[in-house]
Amino acid sequence: MPSPIAPEEDLSSYTSIFNPETLTRKGLCPVTKIRHQDSLQSHSLYFEQHGNGPEKILFIMGTGGMAEDAIVLLDYLGWKGDREVHVVGVSLGGMIAQELATRIPERIASLTLTVTTAGGSSFNNLPPWKGFSSLARLMVVTEPHAKMAIIYDMMYPSSWLAEKALNDPEGRTNAELLKEDYLRRFELTPPQTLGGAVSQMAAGLTHSVSKARLVRIASTIPKVLIVTGDVDHLVAPTNSKYLSQCMPQAEYVIFENTGHGLCIQRKERYNALLEKVFAEGREKSTANSS
């Protein structure tokens, strides 16, 4: 398929959360450094999810529509082979990942569902009160330090925030390190629009994957991991427990004293877990095809 953008075209003219020179997020999130990546064996794909950037939202798209977006992109890249893709979905991304796994299970070698839910009715999809009230405040608060305080309280256990950060030569707390990172992101990343935030919230509230679909996902994908923290104010840990009950073949991991920001709070352990899952997915895919 021909590229819709000419090679000589100035990509900076496109409004995006990505830096056109580095093709990584302007907020410099951890995806800018990927360990142990062999150019001949693996490639990573990051794209701007509907409602995430500063673009104007013209319509509300559910998690199924977002999954269709991802499939269009995978097709464009030619990633159509059997068991070629490792899918990692976090929170709303985990909801989209379930829809993706329903549609193209044959392409997926491993599926990781992190701090997410199968959904159901809109009422059941509401986050716990602390998360709900925090999200409502974030939609109207614009001052960076005020936003940080809300995000900290929503995403991480207070006891962990007060702890000394591991391997920090200056002896700073986790909260102090996060503050430095978040302020840098606020400075470099264009803010999400109100319409974008509402669009993504609507997608989460209307998300629903039945038990029958979950059973089918678990039976058709070689390796499935379900992982959650035990102090999650946005997606209650009981949702991950339900996923594991519907998919007993899946590996189920609970991180103690860990919030919704699991990927940042426990990044070393989480990354090691992903590498293990990718390897197991490849091994099982090879065994099943032989």
PDB file of C-alpha atoms in Angstrom:
ATOM      1  CA  MET A   1       0.000   0.000   0.000  1.00  0.00           C
ATOM      2  CA  PRO A   2       1.494   3.399  -0.935  1.00  0.00           C
ATOM      3  CA  SER A   3       2.292   5.752   1.930  1.00  0.00           C
ATOM      4  CA  PRO A   4      -0.240   8.605   2.305  1.00  0.00           C
ATOM      5  CA  ILE A   5       2.631  10.947   3.243  1.00  0.00           C
ATOM      6  CA  ALA A   6       5.370  11.767   0.754  1.00  0.00           C
ATOM      7  CA  PRO A   7       8.897  11.170   2.136  1.00  0.00           C
ATOM      8  CA  GLU A   8       9.858  14.820   1.672  1.00  0.00           C
ATOM      9  CA  GLU A   9       6.737  16.149   3.407  1.00  0.00           C
ATOM     10  CA  ASP A  10       7.233  18.105   6.623  1.00  0.00           C
ATOM     11  CA  LEU A  11       5.671  15.886   9.303  1.00  0.00           C
ATOM     12  CA  SER A  12       5.728  18.725  11.823  1.00  0.00           C
ATOM     13  CA  SER A  13       2.617  20.082  10.112  1.00  0.00           C
ATOM     14  CA  TYR A  14       0.623  17.177  11.573  1.00  0.00           C
ATOM     15  CA  THR A  15      -0.726  17.800  15.072  1.00  0.00           C
ATOM     16  CA  SER A  16       0.365  14.864  17.204  1.00  0.00           C
ATOM     17  CA  ILE A  17       1.676  13.900  20.622  1.00  0.00           C
ATOM     18  CA  PHE A  18       4.718  12.445  18.809  1.00  0.00           C
ATOM     19  CA  ASN A  19       7.896  14.312  17.920  1.00  0.00           C
ATOM     20  CA  PRO A  20       8.222  14.166  14.095  1.00  0.00           C
ATOM     21  CA  GLU A  21      12.021  13.945  14.353  1.00  0.00           C
ATOM     22  CA  THR A  22      12.248  11.047  16.804  1.00  0.00           C
ATOM     23  CA  LEU A  23       8.801   9.462  16.315  1.00  0.00           C
ATOM     24  CA  THR A  24       8.582   9.094  20.079  1.00  0.00           C
ATOM     25  CA  ARG A  25       6.192  10.787  22.425  1.00  0.00           C
ATOM     26  CA  LYS A  26       7.020  14.404  23.131  1.00  0.00           C
ATOM     27  CA  GLY A  27       6.508  13.747  26.830  1.00  0.00           C
ATOM     28  CA  LEU A  28       9.477  11.371  26.688  1.00  0.00           C
ATOM     29  CA  CYS A  29       7.659   8.413  28.200  1.00  0.00           C
ATOM     30  CA  PRO A  30       9.595   5.177  28.875  1.00  0.00           C
ATOM     31  CA  VAL A  31       8.851   3.708  25.423  1.00  0.00           C
ATOM     32  CA  THR A  32      11.708   5.804  24.035  1.00  0.00           C
ATOM     33  CA  LYS A  33      14.171   3.205  25.336  1.00  0.00           C
ATOM     34  CA  ILE A  34      13.549  -0.442  24.547  1.00  0.00           C
ATOM     35  CA  ARG A  35      15.954  -3.003  25.947  1.00  0.00           C
ATOM     36  CA  HIS A  36      17.199  -6.145  24.196  1.00  0.00           C
ATOM     37  CA  GLN A  37      15.511  -5.264  20.912  1.00  0.00           C
ATOM     38  CA  ASP A  38      17.015  -7.021  17.890  1.00  0.00           C
ATOM     39  CA  SER A  39      16.147  -5.314  14.618  1.00  0.00           C
ATOM     40  CA  LEU A  40      15.947  -8.672  12.858  1.00  0.00           C
ATOM     41  CA  GLN A  41      13.656 -10.315  15.411  1.00  0.00           C
ATOM     42  CA  SER A  42      11.364  -7.656  16.791  1.00  0.00           C
ATOM     43  CA  HIS A  43       9.806  -4.302  16.069  1.00  0.00           C
ATOM     44  CA  SER A  44       7.655  -2.134  18.328  1.00  0.00           C
ATOM     45  CA  LEU A  45       4.693  -0.073  17.189  1.00  0.00           C
ATOM     46  CA  TYR A  46       3.342   2.992  19.001  1.00  0.00           C
ATOM     47  CA  PHE A  47       0.525   5.122  17.645  1.00  0.00           C
ATOM     48  CA  GLU A  48      -1.687   7.919  18.850  1.00  0.00           C
ATOM     49  CA  GLN A  49      -4.913   6.460  20.175  1.00  0.00           C
ATOM     50  CA  HIS A  50      -8.200   8.135  19.255  1.00  0.00           C
ATOM     51  CA  GLY A  51      -8.796  11.008  21.691  1.00  0.00           C
ATOM     52  CA  ASN A  52      -5.288  10.992  23.143  1.00  0.00           C
ATOM     53  CA  GLY A  53      -3.784  13.961  21.318  1.00  0.00           C
ATOM     54  CA  PRO A  54      -4.851  17.555  20.745  1.00  0.00           C
ATOM     55  CA  GLU A  55      -6.923  16.820  17.639  1.00  0.00           C
ATOM     56  CA  LYS A  56     -10.606  17.789  17.482  1.00  0.00           C
ATOM     57  CA  ILE A  57     -12.915  14.857  18.212  1.00  0.00           C
ATOM     58  CA  LEU A  58     -15.619  14.570  15.560  1.00  0.00           C
ATOM     59  CA  PHE A  59     -17.401  11.517  16.968  1.00  0.00           C
ATOM     60  CA  ILE A  60     -17.395   9.121  19.906  1.00  0.00           C
ATOM     61  CA  MET A  61     -15.624   5.835  19.153  1.00  0.00           C
ATOM     62  CA  GLY A  62     -16.002   2.721  21.302  1.00  0.00           C
ATOM     63  CA  THR A  63     -13.303   0.189  22.125  1.00  0.00           C
ATOM     64  CA  GLY A  64     -14.378  -1.933  19.165  1.00  0.00           C
ATOM     65  CA  GLY A  65     -13.830   0.977  16.785  1.00  0.00           C
ATOM     66  CA  MET A  66     -10.436   1.660  18.337  1.00  0.00           C
ATOM     67  CA  ALA A  67      -9.517  -1.992  17.773  1.00  0.00           C
ATOM     68  CA  GLU A  68     -10.545  -1.638  14.129  1.00  0.00           C
ATOM     69  CA  ASP A  69      -8.191   1.369  13.904  1.00  0.00           C
ATOM     70  CA  ALA A  70      -5.344  -0.810  15.160  1.00  0.00           C
ATOM     71  CA  ILE A  71      -6.143  -3.540  12.627  1.00  0.00           C
ATOM     72  CA  VAL A  72      -6.079  -1.026   9.772  1.00  0.00           C
ATOM     73  CA  LEU A  73      -2.632   0.082  10.924  1.00  0.00           C
ATOM     74  CA  LEU A  74      -1.367  -3.500  11.272  1.00  0.00           C
ATOM     75  CA  ASP A  75      -2.637  -4.274   7.771  1.00  0.00           C
ATOM     76  CA  TYR A  76      -0.924  -1.161   6.422  1.00  0.00           C
ATOM     77  CA  LEU A  77       2.374  -2.321   7.919  1.00  0.00           C
ATOM     78  CA  GLY A  78       1.897  -5.819   6.518  1.00  0.00           C
ATOM     79  CA  TRP A  79       1.745  -7.462   9.944  1.00  0.00           C
ATOM     80  CA  LYS A  80      -0.781 -10.071   8.836  1.00  0.00           C
ATOM     81  CA  GLY A  81       1.034 -13.341   9.532  1.00  0.00           C
ATOM     82  CA  ASP A  82       0.037 -15.965  12.066  1.00  0.00           C
ATOM     83  CA  ARG A  83       1.329 -15.369  15.605  1.00  0.00           C
ATOM     84  CA  GLU A  84       3.404 -12.325  14.641  1.00  0.00           C
ATOM     85  CA  VAL A  85       2.118  -9.865  17.235  1.00  0.00           C
ATOM     86  CA  HIS A  86       2.483  -9.529  21.010  1.00  0.00           C
ATOM     87  CA  VAL A  87      -0.358  -7.339  22.302  1.00  0.00           C
ATOM     88  CA  VAL A  88       0.027  -5.427  25.577  1.00  0.00           C
ATOM     89  CA  GLY A  89      -3.008  -3.463  26.738  1.00  0.00           C
ATOM     90  CA  VAL A  90      -3.091  -1.235  29.817  1.00  0.00           C
ATOM     91  CA  SER A  91      -6.355   0.103  31.297  1.00  0.00           C
ATOM     92  CA  LEU A  92      -8.428   1.382  28.324  1.00  0.00           C
ATOM     93  CA  GLY A  93      -5.754  -0.183  26.118  1.00  0.00           C
ATOM     94  CA  GLY A  94      -6.551  -3.520  27.748  1.00  0.00           C
ATOM     95  CA  MET A  95     -10.197  -3.114  26.780  1.00  0.00           C
ATOM     96  CA  ILE A  96      -9.165  -2.375  23.197  1.00  0.00           C
ATOM     97  CA  ALA A  97      -6.817  -5.376  23.310  1.00  0.00           C
ATOM     98  CA  GLN A  98      -9.742  -7.665  24.152  1.00  0.00           C
ATOM     99  CA  GLU A  99     -11.636  -6.395  21.119  1.00  0.00           C
ATOM    100  CA  LEU A 100      -8.507  -6.816  19.008  1.00  0.00           C
ATOM    101  CA  ALA A 101      -8.036 -10.389  20.234  1.00  0.00           C
ATOM    102  CA  THR A 102     -11.647 -11.177  19.345  1.00  0.00           C
ATOM    103  CA  ARG A 103     -11.127  -9.975  15.781  1.00  0.00           C
ATOM    104  CA  ILE A 104      -7.632 -11.246  14.872  1.00  0.00           C
ATOM    105  CA  PRO A 105      -6.726 -14.012  17.357  1.00  0.00           C
ATOM    106  CA  GLU A 106      -4.701 -15.884  14.734  1.00  0.00           C
ATOM    107  CA  ARG A 107      -2.173 -13.036  14.472  1.00  0.00           C
ATOM    108  CA  ILE A 108      -1.499 -12.819  18.209  1.00  0.00           C
ATOM    109  CA  ALA A 109       1.251 -14.833  19.924  1.00  0.00           C
ATOM    110  CA  SER A 110       0.678 -13.356  23.383  1.00  0.00           C
ATOM    111  CA  LEU A 111      -1.877 -11.077  25.017  1.00  0.00           C
ATOM    112  CA  THR A 112      -1.192  -9.090  28.193  1.00  0.00           C
ATOM    113  CA  LEU A 113      -4.159  -7.465  29.934  1.00  0.00           C
ATOM    114  CA  THR A 114      -2.945  -4.972  32.536  1.00  0.00           C
ATOM    115  CA  VAL A 115      -5.174  -3.202  35.116  1.00  0.00           C
ATOM    116  CA  THR A 116      -8.218  -3.586  32.885  1.00  0.00           C
ATOM    117  CA  THR A 117     -11.763  -4.940  32.742  1.00  0.00           C
ATOM    118  CA  ALA A 118     -14.146  -6.937  30.583  1.00  0.00           C
ATOM    119  CA  GLY A 119     -16.735  -4.234  31.204  1.00  0.00           C
ATOM    120  CA  GLY A 120     -20.477  -4.710  31.207  1.00  0.00           C
ATOM    121  CA  SER A 121     -23.171  -2.160  31.917  1.00  0.00           C
ATOM    122  CA  SER A 122     -22.191   1.506  32.062  1.00  0.00           C
ATOM    123  CA  PHE A 123     -22.937   1.561  35.801  1.00  0.00           C
ATOM    124  CA  ASN A 124     -20.636  -1.394  36.446  1.00  0.00           C
ATOM    125  CA  ASN A 125     -17.926   0.238  34.333  1.00  0.00           C
ATOM    126  CA  LEU A 126     -17.689   3.262  36.604  1.00  0.00           C
ATOM    127  CA  PRO A 127     -14.390   3.410  38.505  1.00  0.00           C
ATOM    128  CA  PRO A 128     -14.319   3.367  42.320  1.00  0.00           C
ATOM    129  CA  TRP A 129     -15.383   6.686  43.839  1.00  0.00           C
ATOM    130  CA  LYS A 130     -11.839   7.932  44.438  1.00  0.00           C
ATOM    131  CA  GLY A 131     -10.952   7.372  40.795  1.00  0.00           C
ATOM    132  CA  PHE A 132     -14.225   8.802  39.506  1.00  0.00           C
ATOM    133  CA  SER A 133     -13.904  12.003  41.525  1.00  0.00           C
ATOM    134  CA  SER A 134     -10.247  12.376  40.521  1.00  0.00           C
ATOM    135  CA  LEU A 135     -11.075  12.040  36.812  1.00  0.00           C
ATOM    136  CA  ALA A 136     -13.812  14.640  37.145  1.00  0.00           C
ATOM    137  CA  ARG A 137     -11.398  17.095  38.765  1.00  0.00           C
ATOM    138  CA  LEU A 138      -8.708  16.467  36.138  1.00  0.00           C
ATOM    139  CA  MET A 139     -11.127  17.541  33.415  1.00  0.00           C
ATOM    140  CA  VAL A 140     -11.294  21.066  34.839  1.00  0.00           C
ATOM    141  CA  VAL A 141      -7.953  21.558  36.618  1.00  0.00           C
ATOM    142  CA  THR A 142      -5.222  22.947  34.352  1.00  0.00           C
ATOM    143  CA  GLU A 143      -2.410  24.041  36.700  1.00  0.00           C
ATOM    144  CA  PRO A 144       0.378  21.402  36.463  1.00  0.00           C
ATOM    145  CA  HIS A 145       1.159  21.103  40.184  1.00  0.00           C
ATOM    146  CA  ALA A 146      -2.524  20.793  41.056  1.00  0.00           C
ATOM    147  CA  LYS A 147      -2.988  18.137  38.371  1.00  0.00           C
ATOM    148  CA  MET A 148       0.036  16.256  39.692  1.00  0.00           C
ATOM    149  CA  ALA A 149      -1.386  16.031  43.187  1.00  0.00           C
ATOM    150  CA  ILE A 150      -4.625  14.559  41.833  1.00  0.00           C
ATOM    151  CA  ILE A 151      -2.800  12.095  39.574  1.00  0.00           C
ATOM    152  CA  TYR A 152      -0.472  10.910  42.358  1.00  0.00           C
ATOM    153  CA  ASP A 153      -3.355  10.222  44.713  1.00  0.00           C
ATOM    154  CA  MET A 154      -5.313   8.420  41.991  1.00  0.00           C
ATOM    155  CA  MET A 155      -2.522   6.304  40.492  1.00  0.00           C
ATOM    156  CA  TYR A 156      -0.258   5.252  43.363  1.00  0.00           C
ATOM    157  CA  PRO A 157      -0.490   4.145  47.029  1.00  0.00           C
ATOM    158  CA  SER A 158       0.459   6.962  49.386  1.00  0.00           C
ATOM    159  CA  SER A 159       2.846   4.680  51.288  1.00  0.00           C
ATOM    160  CA  TRP A 160       4.815   3.960  48.099  1.00  0.00           C
ATOM    161  CA  LEU A 161       4.988   7.640  47.173  1.00  0.00           C
ATOM    162  CA  ALA A 162       6.621   8.373  50.526  1.00  0.00           C
ATOM    163  CA  GLU A 163       9.235   5.618  50.154  1.00  0.00           C
ATOM    164  CA  LYS A 164      12.807   6.291  49.060  1.00  0.00           C
ATOM    165  CA  ALA A 165      13.200   5.473  45.377  1.00  0.00           C
ATOM    166  CA  LEU A 166      15.280   2.414  44.566  1.00  0.00           C
ATOM    167  CA  ASN A 167      18.748   3.055  43.147  1.00  0.00           C
ATOM    168  CA  ASP A 168      18.426   6.841  43.326  1.00  0.00           C
ATOM    169  CA  PRO A 169      21.828   8.283  44.305  1.00  0.00           C
ATOM    170  CA  GLU A 170      20.227  11.460  45.653  1.00  0.00           C
ATOM    171  CA  GLY A 171      17.942   9.554  48.021  1.00  0.00           C
ATOM    172  CA  ARG A 172      14.749  11.111  46.703  1.00  0.00           C
ATOM    173  CA  THR A 173      11.291   9.692  47.321  1.00  0.00           C
ATOM    174  CA  ASN A 174       9.177   8.118  44.610  1.00  0.00           C
ATOM    175  CA  ALA A 175       6.928  11.181  44.716  1.00  0.00           C
ATOM    176  CA  GLU A 176       9.875  13.502  44.085  1.00  0.00           C
ATOM    177  CA  LEU A 177      11.035  11.479  41.078  1.00  0.00           C
ATOM    178  CA  LEU A 178       7.523  11.343  39.657  1.00  0.00           C
ATOM    179  CA  LYS A 179       7.165  15.090  40.082  1.00  0.00           C
ATOM    180  CA  GLU A 180      10.223  15.701  37.918  1.00  0.00           C
ATOM    181  CA  ASP A 181       8.948  13.332  35.222  1.00  0.00           C
ATOM    182  CA  TYR A 182       5.389  14.665  35.169  1.00  0.00           C
ATOM    183  CA  LEU A 183       6.455  18.303  35.010  1.00  0.00           C
ATOM    184  CA  ARG A 184       8.626  17.476  32.021  1.00  0.00           C
ATOM    185  CA  ARG A 185       5.686  15.786  30.309  1.00  0.00           C
ATOM    186  CA  PHE A 186       3.359  18.683  31.006  1.00  0.00           C
ATOM    187  CA  GLU A 187       5.928  21.023  29.500  1.00  0.00           C
ATOM    188  CA  LEU A 188       6.590  19.003  26.338  1.00  0.00           C
ATOM    189  CA  THR A 189       3.312  17.219  25.575  1.00  0.00           C
ATOM    190  CA  PRO A 190       0.278  19.058  24.121  1.00  0.00           C
ATOM    191  CA  PRO A 191      -2.656  18.754  26.526  1.00  0.00           C
ATOM    192  CA  GLN A 192      -5.488  16.377  25.773  1.00  0.00           C
ATOM    193  CA  THR A 193      -8.661  18.150  24.726  1.00  0.00           C
ATOM    194  CA  LEU A 194     -11.828  17.978  26.816  1.00  0.00           C
ATOM    195  CA  GLY A 195     -13.505  16.258  23.878  1.00  0.00           C
ATOM    196  CA  GLY A 196     -10.733  13.681  23.737  1.00  0.00           C
ATOM    197  CA  ALA A 197     -11.029  12.951  27.448  1.00  0.00           C
ATOM    198  CA  VAL A 198     -14.817  12.611  27.231  1.00  0.00           C
ATOM    199  CA  SER A 199     -14.481  10.371  24.156  1.00  0.00           C
ATOM    200  CA  GLN A 200     -12.126   7.997  25.930  1.00  0.00           C
ATOM    201  CA  MET A 201     -14.255   7.956  29.075  1.00  0.00           C
ATOM    202  CA  ALA A 202     -17.313   7.125  26.962  1.00  0.00           C
ATOM    203  CA  ALA A 203     -15.423   4.259  25.327  1.00  0.00           C
ATOM    204  CA  GLY A 204     -14.515   2.855  28.730  1.00  0.00           C
ATOM    205  CA  LEU A 205     -18.038   3.216  30.100  1.00  0.00           C
ATOM    206  CA  THR A 206     -19.607   1.410  27.134  1.00  0.00           C
ATOM    207  CA  HIS A 207     -17.008  -1.368  26.898  1.00  0.00           C
ATOM    208  CA  SER A 208     -18.372  -4.901  27.201  1.00  0.00           C
ATOM    209  CA  VAL A 209     -16.819  -8.275  26.373  1.00  0.00           C
ATOM    210  CA  SER A 210     -18.942 -11.294  27.270  1.00  0.00           C
ATOM    211  CA  LYS A 211     -17.739 -14.371  29.131  1.00  0.00           C
ATOM    212  CA  ALA A 212     -18.151 -16.403  25.934  1.00  0.00           C
ATOM    213  CA  ARG A 213     -15.822 -14.052  24.068  1.00  0.00           C
ATOM    214  CA  LEU A 214     -13.255 -14.180  26.872  1.00  0.00           C
ATOM    215  CA  VAL A 215     -13.332 -17.981  26.808  1.00  0.00           C
ATOM    216  CA  ARG A 216     -12.778 -17.898  23.053  1.00  0.00           C
ATOM    217  CA  ILE A 217      -9.851 -15.469  23.416  1.00  0.00           C
ATOM    218  CA  ALA A 218      -8.151 -17.688  25.999  1.00  0.00           C
ATOM    219  CA  SER A 219      -8.616 -20.801  23.870  1.00  0.00           C
ATOM    220  CA  THR A 220      -7.262 -19.269  20.657  1.00  0.00           C
ATOM    221  CA  ILE A 221      -4.241 -17.246  21.839  1.00  0.00           C
ATOM    222  CA  PRO A 222      -1.164 -19.243  22.921  1.00  0.00           C
ATOM    223  CA  LYS A 223      -0.224 -17.117  25.946  1.00  0.00           C
ATOM    224  CA  VAL A 224      -2.448 -14.779  27.978  1.00  0.00           C
ATOM    225  CA  LEU A 225      -1.350 -12.780  31.026  1.00  0.00           C
ATOM    226  CA  ILE A 226      -3.662 -10.890  33.382  1.00  0.00           C
ATOM    227  CA  VAL A 227      -1.892  -8.520  35.778  1.00  0.00           C
ATOM    228  CA  THR A 228      -3.194  -6.011  38.314  1.00  0.00           C
ATOM    229  CA  GLY A 229      -2.250  -4.092  41.412  1.00  0.00           C
ATOM    230  CA  ASP A 230      -4.127  -4.568  44.679  1.00  0.00           C
ATOM    231  CA  VAL A 231      -4.669  -0.821  45.327  1.00  0.00           C
ATOM    232  CA  ASP A 232      -6.261   0.366  42.078  1.00  0.00           C
ATOM    233  CA  HIS A 233      -8.575   3.381  42.297  1.00  0.00           C
ATOM    234  CA  LEU A 234      -9.437   3.454  38.582  1.00  0.00           C
ATOM    235  CA  VAL A 235     -10.129  -0.177  37.666  1.00  0.00           C
ATOM    236  CA  ALA A 236     -10.996  -2.276  40.707  1.00  0.00           C
ATOM    237  CA  PRO A 237      -8.767  -5.379  41.054  1.00  0.00           C
ATOM    238  CA  THR A 238     -11.910  -7.534  41.132  1.00  0.00           C
ATOM    239  CA  ASN A 239     -12.175  -6.925  37.391  1.00  0.00           C
ATOM    240  CA  SER A 240      -8.892  -8.740  36.781  1.00  0.00           C
ATOM    241  CA  LYS A 241     -10.056 -11.542  39.049  1.00  0.00           C
ATOM    242  CA  TYR A 242     -13.179 -11.896  36.901  1.00  0.00           C
ATOM    243  CA  LEU A 243     -11.031 -12.028  33.757  1.00  0.00           C
ATOM    244  CA  SER A 244      -8.957 -14.824  35.293  1.00  0.00           C
ATOM    245  CA  GLN A 245     -12.090 -16.766  36.224  1.00  0.00           C
ATOM    246  CA  CYS A 246     -13.324 -16.560  32.633  1.00  0.00           C
ATOM    247  CA  MET A 247      -9.878 -17.432  31.261  1.00  0.00           C
ATOM    248  CA  PRO A 248      -8.467 -20.105  33.609  1.00  0.00           C
ATOM    249  CA  GLN A 249      -5.683 -20.913  31.117  1.00  0.00           C
ATOM    250  CA  ALA A 250      -4.288 -17.405  31.573  1.00  0.00           C
ATOM    251  CA  GLU A 251      -1.485 -16.522  33.970  1.00  0.00           C
ATOM    252  CA  TYR A 252      -2.817 -14.256  36.729  1.00  0.00           C
ATOM    253  CA  VAL A 253      -0.441 -11.969  38.643  1.00  0.00           C
ATOM    254  CA  ILE A 254      -1.243  -9.516  41.459  1.00  0.00           C
ATOM    255  CA  PHE A 255       1.334  -6.902  42.483  1.00  0.00           C
ATOM    256  CA  GLU A 256       1.102  -6.020  46.183  1.00  0.00           C
ATOM    257  CA  ASN A 257       0.852  -2.404  47.378  1.00  0.00           C
ATOM    258  CA  THR A 258       0.534  -1.360  43.732  1.00  0.00           C
ATOM    259  CA  GLY A 259      -1.867   1.083  42.102  1.00  0.00           C
ATOM    260  CA  HIS A 260      -3.224   1.742  38.632  1.00  0.00           C
ATOM    261  CA  GLY A 261       0.166   3.139  37.604  1.00  0.00           C
ATOM    262  CA  LEU A 262       1.608  -0.365  37.837  1.00  0.00           C
ATOM    263  CA  CYS A 263       3.734  -0.026  34.689  1.00  0.00           C
ATOM    264  CA  ILE A 264       5.644   2.881  36.233  1.00  0.00           C
ATOM    265  CA  GLN A 265       5.509   1.890  39.885  1.00  0.00           C
ATOM    266  CA  ARG A 266       6.843  -1.637  39.259  1.00  0.00           C
ATOM    267  CA  LYS A 267       8.500  -1.097  35.888  1.00  0.00           C
ATOM    268  CA  GLU A 268      11.459  -3.465  36.369  1.00  0.00           C
ATOM    269  CA  ARG A 269       9.284  -6.364  37.489  1.00  0.00           C
ATOM    270  CA  TYR A 270       6.619  -5.596  34.890  1.00  0.00           C
ATOM    271  CA  ASN A 271       9.131  -5.413  32.021  1.00  0.00           C
ATOM    272  CA  ALA A 272      10.703  -8.707  33.093  1.00  0.00           C
ATOM    273  CA  LEU A 273       7.248 -10.272  33.174  1.00  0.00           C
ATOM    274  CA  LEU A 274       6.523  -9.031  29.650  1.00  0.00           C
ATOM    275  CA  GLU A 275       9.777 -10.476  28.324  1.00  0.00           C
ATOM    276  CA  LYS A 276       8.862 -13.839  29.862  1.00  0.00           C
ATOM    277  CA  VAL A 277       5.375 -13.727  28.349  1.00  0.00           C
ATOM    278  CA  PHE A 278       6.727 -12.842  24.902  1.00  0.00           C
ATOM    279  CA  ALA A 279       9.140 -15.780  25.043  1.00  0.00           C
ATOM    280  CA  GLU A 280       6.425 -18.193  26.175  1.00  0.00           C
ATOM    281  CA  GLY A 281       4.087 -16.911  23.477  1.00  0.00           C
ATOM    282  CA  ARG A 282       6.706 -17.549  20.810  1.00  0.00           C
ATOM    283  CA  GLU A 283       7.477 -21.017  22.160  1.00  0.00           C
ATOM    284  CA  LYS A 284       3.828 -22.055  22.332  1.00  0.00           C
ATOM    285  CA  SER A 285       3.130 -20.626  18.882  1.00  0.00           C
ATOM    286  CA  THR A 286       6.000 -22.646  17.424  1.00  0.00           C
ATOM    287  CA  ALA A 287       4.909 -25.809  19.229  1.00  0.00           C
ATOM    288  CA  ASN A 288       1.300 -25.447  18.070  1.00  0.00           C
ATOM    289  CA  SER A 289       2.338 -24.939  14.446  1.00  0.00           C
ATOM    290  CA  SER A 290       4.611 -27.979  14.311  1.00  0.00           C
TER     291      SER A 290
END
